[in-house]
Tab-separated table of C-alpha atoms in Angstrom:
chain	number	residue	atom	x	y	z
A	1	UNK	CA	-62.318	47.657	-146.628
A	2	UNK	CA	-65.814	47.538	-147.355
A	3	UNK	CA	-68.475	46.490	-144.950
A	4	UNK	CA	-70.578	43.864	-147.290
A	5	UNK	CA	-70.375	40.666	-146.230
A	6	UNK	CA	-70.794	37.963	-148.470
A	7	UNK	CA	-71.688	34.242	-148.294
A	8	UNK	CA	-72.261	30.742	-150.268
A	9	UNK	CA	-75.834	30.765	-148.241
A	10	UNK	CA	-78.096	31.951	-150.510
A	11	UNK	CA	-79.508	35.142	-148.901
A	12	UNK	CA	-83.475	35.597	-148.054
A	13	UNK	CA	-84.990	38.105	-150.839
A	14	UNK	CA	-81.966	39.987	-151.152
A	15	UNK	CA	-80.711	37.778	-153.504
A	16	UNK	CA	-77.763	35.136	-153.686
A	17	UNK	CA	-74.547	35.290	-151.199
A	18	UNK	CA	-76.107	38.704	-149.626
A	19	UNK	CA	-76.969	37.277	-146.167
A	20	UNK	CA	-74.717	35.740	-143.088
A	21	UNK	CA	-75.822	33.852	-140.804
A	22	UNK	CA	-74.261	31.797	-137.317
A	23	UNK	CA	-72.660	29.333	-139.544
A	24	UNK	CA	-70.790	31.465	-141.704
A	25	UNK	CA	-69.848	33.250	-138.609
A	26	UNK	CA	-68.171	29.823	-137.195
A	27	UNK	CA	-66.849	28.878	-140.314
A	28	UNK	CA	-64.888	32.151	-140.987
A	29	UNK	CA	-63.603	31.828	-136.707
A	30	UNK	CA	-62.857	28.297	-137.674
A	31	UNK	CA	-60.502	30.002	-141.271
A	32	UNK	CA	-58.875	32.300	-138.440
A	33	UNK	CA	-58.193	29.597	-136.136
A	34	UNK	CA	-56.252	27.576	-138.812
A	35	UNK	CA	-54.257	30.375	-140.073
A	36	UNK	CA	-53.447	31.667	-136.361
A	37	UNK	CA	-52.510	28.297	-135.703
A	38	UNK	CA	-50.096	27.947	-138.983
A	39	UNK	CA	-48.751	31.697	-137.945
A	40	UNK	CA	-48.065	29.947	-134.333
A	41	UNK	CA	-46.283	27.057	-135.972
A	42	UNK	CA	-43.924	29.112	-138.450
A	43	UNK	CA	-42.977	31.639	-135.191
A	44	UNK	CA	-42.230	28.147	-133.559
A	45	UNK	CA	-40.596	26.457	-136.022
A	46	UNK	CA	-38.583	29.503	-136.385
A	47	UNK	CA	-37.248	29.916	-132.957
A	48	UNK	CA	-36.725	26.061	-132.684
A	49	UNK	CA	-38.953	25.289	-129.842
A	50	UNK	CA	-42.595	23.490	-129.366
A	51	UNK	CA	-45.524	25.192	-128.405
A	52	UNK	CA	-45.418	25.332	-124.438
A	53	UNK	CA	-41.794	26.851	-125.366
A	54	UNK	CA	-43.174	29.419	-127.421
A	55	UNK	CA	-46.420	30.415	-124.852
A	56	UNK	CA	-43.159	30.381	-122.156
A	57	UNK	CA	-41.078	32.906	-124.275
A	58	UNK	CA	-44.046	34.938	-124.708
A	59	UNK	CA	-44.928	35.064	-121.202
A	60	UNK	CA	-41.850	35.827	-120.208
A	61	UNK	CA	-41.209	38.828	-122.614
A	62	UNK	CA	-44.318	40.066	-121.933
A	63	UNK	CA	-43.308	39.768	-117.844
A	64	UNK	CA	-40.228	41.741	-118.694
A	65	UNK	CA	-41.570	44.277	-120.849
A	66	UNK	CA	-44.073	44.979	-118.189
A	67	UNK	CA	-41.296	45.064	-115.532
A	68	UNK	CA	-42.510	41.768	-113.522
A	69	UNK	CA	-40.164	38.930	-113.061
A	70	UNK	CA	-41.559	35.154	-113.359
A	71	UNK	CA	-40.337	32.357	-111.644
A	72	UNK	CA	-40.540	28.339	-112.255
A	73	UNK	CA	-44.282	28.382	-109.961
A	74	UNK	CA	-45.922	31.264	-111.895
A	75	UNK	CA	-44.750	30.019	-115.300
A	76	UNK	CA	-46.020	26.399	-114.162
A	77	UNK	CA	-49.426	28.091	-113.251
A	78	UNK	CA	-49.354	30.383	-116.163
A	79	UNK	CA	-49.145	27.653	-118.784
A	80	UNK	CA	-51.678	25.086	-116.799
A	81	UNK	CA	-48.607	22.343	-116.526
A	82	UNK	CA	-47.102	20.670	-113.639
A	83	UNK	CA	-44.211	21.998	-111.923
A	84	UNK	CA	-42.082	18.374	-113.193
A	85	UNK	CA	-43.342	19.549	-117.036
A	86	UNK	CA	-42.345	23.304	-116.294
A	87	UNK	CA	-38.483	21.838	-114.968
A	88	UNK	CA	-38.529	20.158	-118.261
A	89	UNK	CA	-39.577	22.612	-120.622
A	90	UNK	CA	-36.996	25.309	-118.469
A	91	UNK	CA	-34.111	22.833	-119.177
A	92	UNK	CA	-34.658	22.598	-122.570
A	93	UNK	CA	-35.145	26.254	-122.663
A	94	UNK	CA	-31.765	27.163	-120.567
A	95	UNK	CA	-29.711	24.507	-122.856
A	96	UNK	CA	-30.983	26.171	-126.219
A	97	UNK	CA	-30.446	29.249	-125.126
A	98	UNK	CA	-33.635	31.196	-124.751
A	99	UNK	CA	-33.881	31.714	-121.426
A	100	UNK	CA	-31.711	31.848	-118.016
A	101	UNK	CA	-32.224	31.728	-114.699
A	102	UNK	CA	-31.400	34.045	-112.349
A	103	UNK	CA	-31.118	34.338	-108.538
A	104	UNK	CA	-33.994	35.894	-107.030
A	105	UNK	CA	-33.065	38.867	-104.758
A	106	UNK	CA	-36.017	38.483	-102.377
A	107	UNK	CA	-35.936	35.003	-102.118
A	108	UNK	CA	-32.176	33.213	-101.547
A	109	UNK	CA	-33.592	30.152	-102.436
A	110	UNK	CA	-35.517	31.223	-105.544
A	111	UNK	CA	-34.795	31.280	-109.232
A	112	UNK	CA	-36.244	34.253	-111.604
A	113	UNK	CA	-36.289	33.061	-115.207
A	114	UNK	CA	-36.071	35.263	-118.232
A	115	UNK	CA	-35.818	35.410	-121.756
A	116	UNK	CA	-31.591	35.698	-122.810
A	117	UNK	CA	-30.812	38.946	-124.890
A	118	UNK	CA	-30.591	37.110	-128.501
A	119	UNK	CA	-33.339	34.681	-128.308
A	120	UNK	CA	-35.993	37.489	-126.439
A	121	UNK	CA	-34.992	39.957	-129.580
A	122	UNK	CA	-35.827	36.735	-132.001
A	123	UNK	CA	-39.185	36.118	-129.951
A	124	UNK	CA	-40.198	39.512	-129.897
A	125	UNK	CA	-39.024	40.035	-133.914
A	126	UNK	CA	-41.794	37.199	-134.717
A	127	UNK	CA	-44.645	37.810	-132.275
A	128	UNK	CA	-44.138	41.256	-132.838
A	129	UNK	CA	-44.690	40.977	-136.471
A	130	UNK	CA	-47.638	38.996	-136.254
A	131	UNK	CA	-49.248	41.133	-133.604
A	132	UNK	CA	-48.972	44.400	-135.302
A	133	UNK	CA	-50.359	43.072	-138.500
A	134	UNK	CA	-53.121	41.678	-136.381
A	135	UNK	CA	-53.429	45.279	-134.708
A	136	UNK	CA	-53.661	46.844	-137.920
A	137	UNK	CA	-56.461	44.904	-138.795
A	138	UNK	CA	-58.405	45.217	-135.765
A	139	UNK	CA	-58.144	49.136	-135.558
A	140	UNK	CA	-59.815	49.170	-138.675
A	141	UNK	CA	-63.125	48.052	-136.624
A	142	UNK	CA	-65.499	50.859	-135.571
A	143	UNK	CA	-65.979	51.040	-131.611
A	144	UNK	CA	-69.083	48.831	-131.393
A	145	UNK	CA	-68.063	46.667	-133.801
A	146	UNK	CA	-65.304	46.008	-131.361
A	147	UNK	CA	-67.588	45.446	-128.669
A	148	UNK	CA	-69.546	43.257	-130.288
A	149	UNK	CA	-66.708	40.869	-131.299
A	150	UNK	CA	-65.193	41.271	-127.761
A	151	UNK	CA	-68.510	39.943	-125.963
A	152	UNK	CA	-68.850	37.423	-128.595
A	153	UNK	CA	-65.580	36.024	-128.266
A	154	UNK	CA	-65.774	35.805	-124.517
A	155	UNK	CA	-69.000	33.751	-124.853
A	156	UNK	CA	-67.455	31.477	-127.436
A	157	UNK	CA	-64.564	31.133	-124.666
A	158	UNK	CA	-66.997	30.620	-121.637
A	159	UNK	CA	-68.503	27.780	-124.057
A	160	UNK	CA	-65.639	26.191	-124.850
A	161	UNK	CA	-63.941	26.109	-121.365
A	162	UNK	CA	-67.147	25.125	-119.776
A	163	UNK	CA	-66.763	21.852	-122.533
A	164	UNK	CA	-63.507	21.134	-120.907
A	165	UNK	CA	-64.776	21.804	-117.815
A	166	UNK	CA	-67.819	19.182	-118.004
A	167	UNK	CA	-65.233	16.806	-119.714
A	168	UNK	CA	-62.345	16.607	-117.097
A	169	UNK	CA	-65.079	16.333	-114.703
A	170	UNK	CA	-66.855	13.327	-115.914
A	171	UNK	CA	-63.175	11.889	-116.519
A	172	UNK	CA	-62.914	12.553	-112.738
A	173	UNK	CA	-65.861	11.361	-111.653
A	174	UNK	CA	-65.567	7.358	-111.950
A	175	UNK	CA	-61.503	7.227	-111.675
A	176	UNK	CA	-61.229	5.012	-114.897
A	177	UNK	CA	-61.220	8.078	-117.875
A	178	UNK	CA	-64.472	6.550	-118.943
A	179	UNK	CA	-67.709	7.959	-118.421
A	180	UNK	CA	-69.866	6.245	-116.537
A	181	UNK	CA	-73.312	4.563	-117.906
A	182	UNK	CA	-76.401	6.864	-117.454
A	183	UNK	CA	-79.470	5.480	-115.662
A	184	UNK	CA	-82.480	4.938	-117.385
């Protein structure tokens, strides 16, 4: 894997495609965001379920596999969706066999949810395969090149969110969806 980098830009006095810059940067997150998103959408269309389904399943195995046990709340809370959505998406879950409920020992009244045996082996089998490859790929990265990627991920995060943060609230903010006229 070599460490050259190069671009359509042409580059300063280093000569053509020898330079990157921000955009190439944003347009090479933007090529990993559409393949991510295609390597979501084959795990999903393999397993049969949607994508809430899938982030459920994952959460879930990764509860397990960590020896924590979820219930109908946390997943709710977990996946941003109300607790009506979550019922729905557990149904559909329960009745195509990825996951069952259980009764919760500590709580009479409470129902632990978990992936079943043949569908959490499936799950795993695909997100497993994409996340080692992924892995693989990311070990390759010296330490503060890692660093570097972390902090500028988290800032491209922090941007984002803060969008959808300054959106919902504006949505909020005159009851209609509509943003209100600015004053002059």
């Amino acid at each position: 894997m070599t460490s050259e980098v190069t671009t359509g830009a042409p580059g300063f006095w280093y000569g053509e495609g020898s330079r990157v810059d921000a955009v190439d940067v944003l347009n090479a997150l933007r090529r990993y965001r559409t393949a991510e998103s295609a390597a979501q959408r084959r795990a999903r269309e393999a397993l049969g379920i949607g994508e809430n389904a899938l982030l459920a399943l994952r959460l879930l195995i990764d509860a397990e596999t960590s020896g924590r046990t979820t219930n109908a709340k946390e997943l709710a809370e977990r996946l941003g969706i109300t607790a009506a959505s979550t019922s729905a998406l557990v149904d559909r879950l329960v009745r195509s066999g990825h996951v069952e409920r259980r009764p919760d020992p500590d709580d009479r009244r409470g129902v632990i949810l978990s992936a079943s045996g043949s569908s959490m082996r499936q799950a795993i089998r695909v997100i497993d395969d994409l996340d080692t490859r992924t892995l693989e790929v990311a070990e390759h990265l010296p330490g503060d090149d890692m660093a570097v990627i972390v902090d500028f991920l988290d800032e491209m995060t922090s941007v984002v969110d803060e969008i959808d943060a300054d959106r919902a609230a504006a949505n909020s903010s005159d009851g209609d969806g509509m943003r209100a006229p600015r004053s002059a």
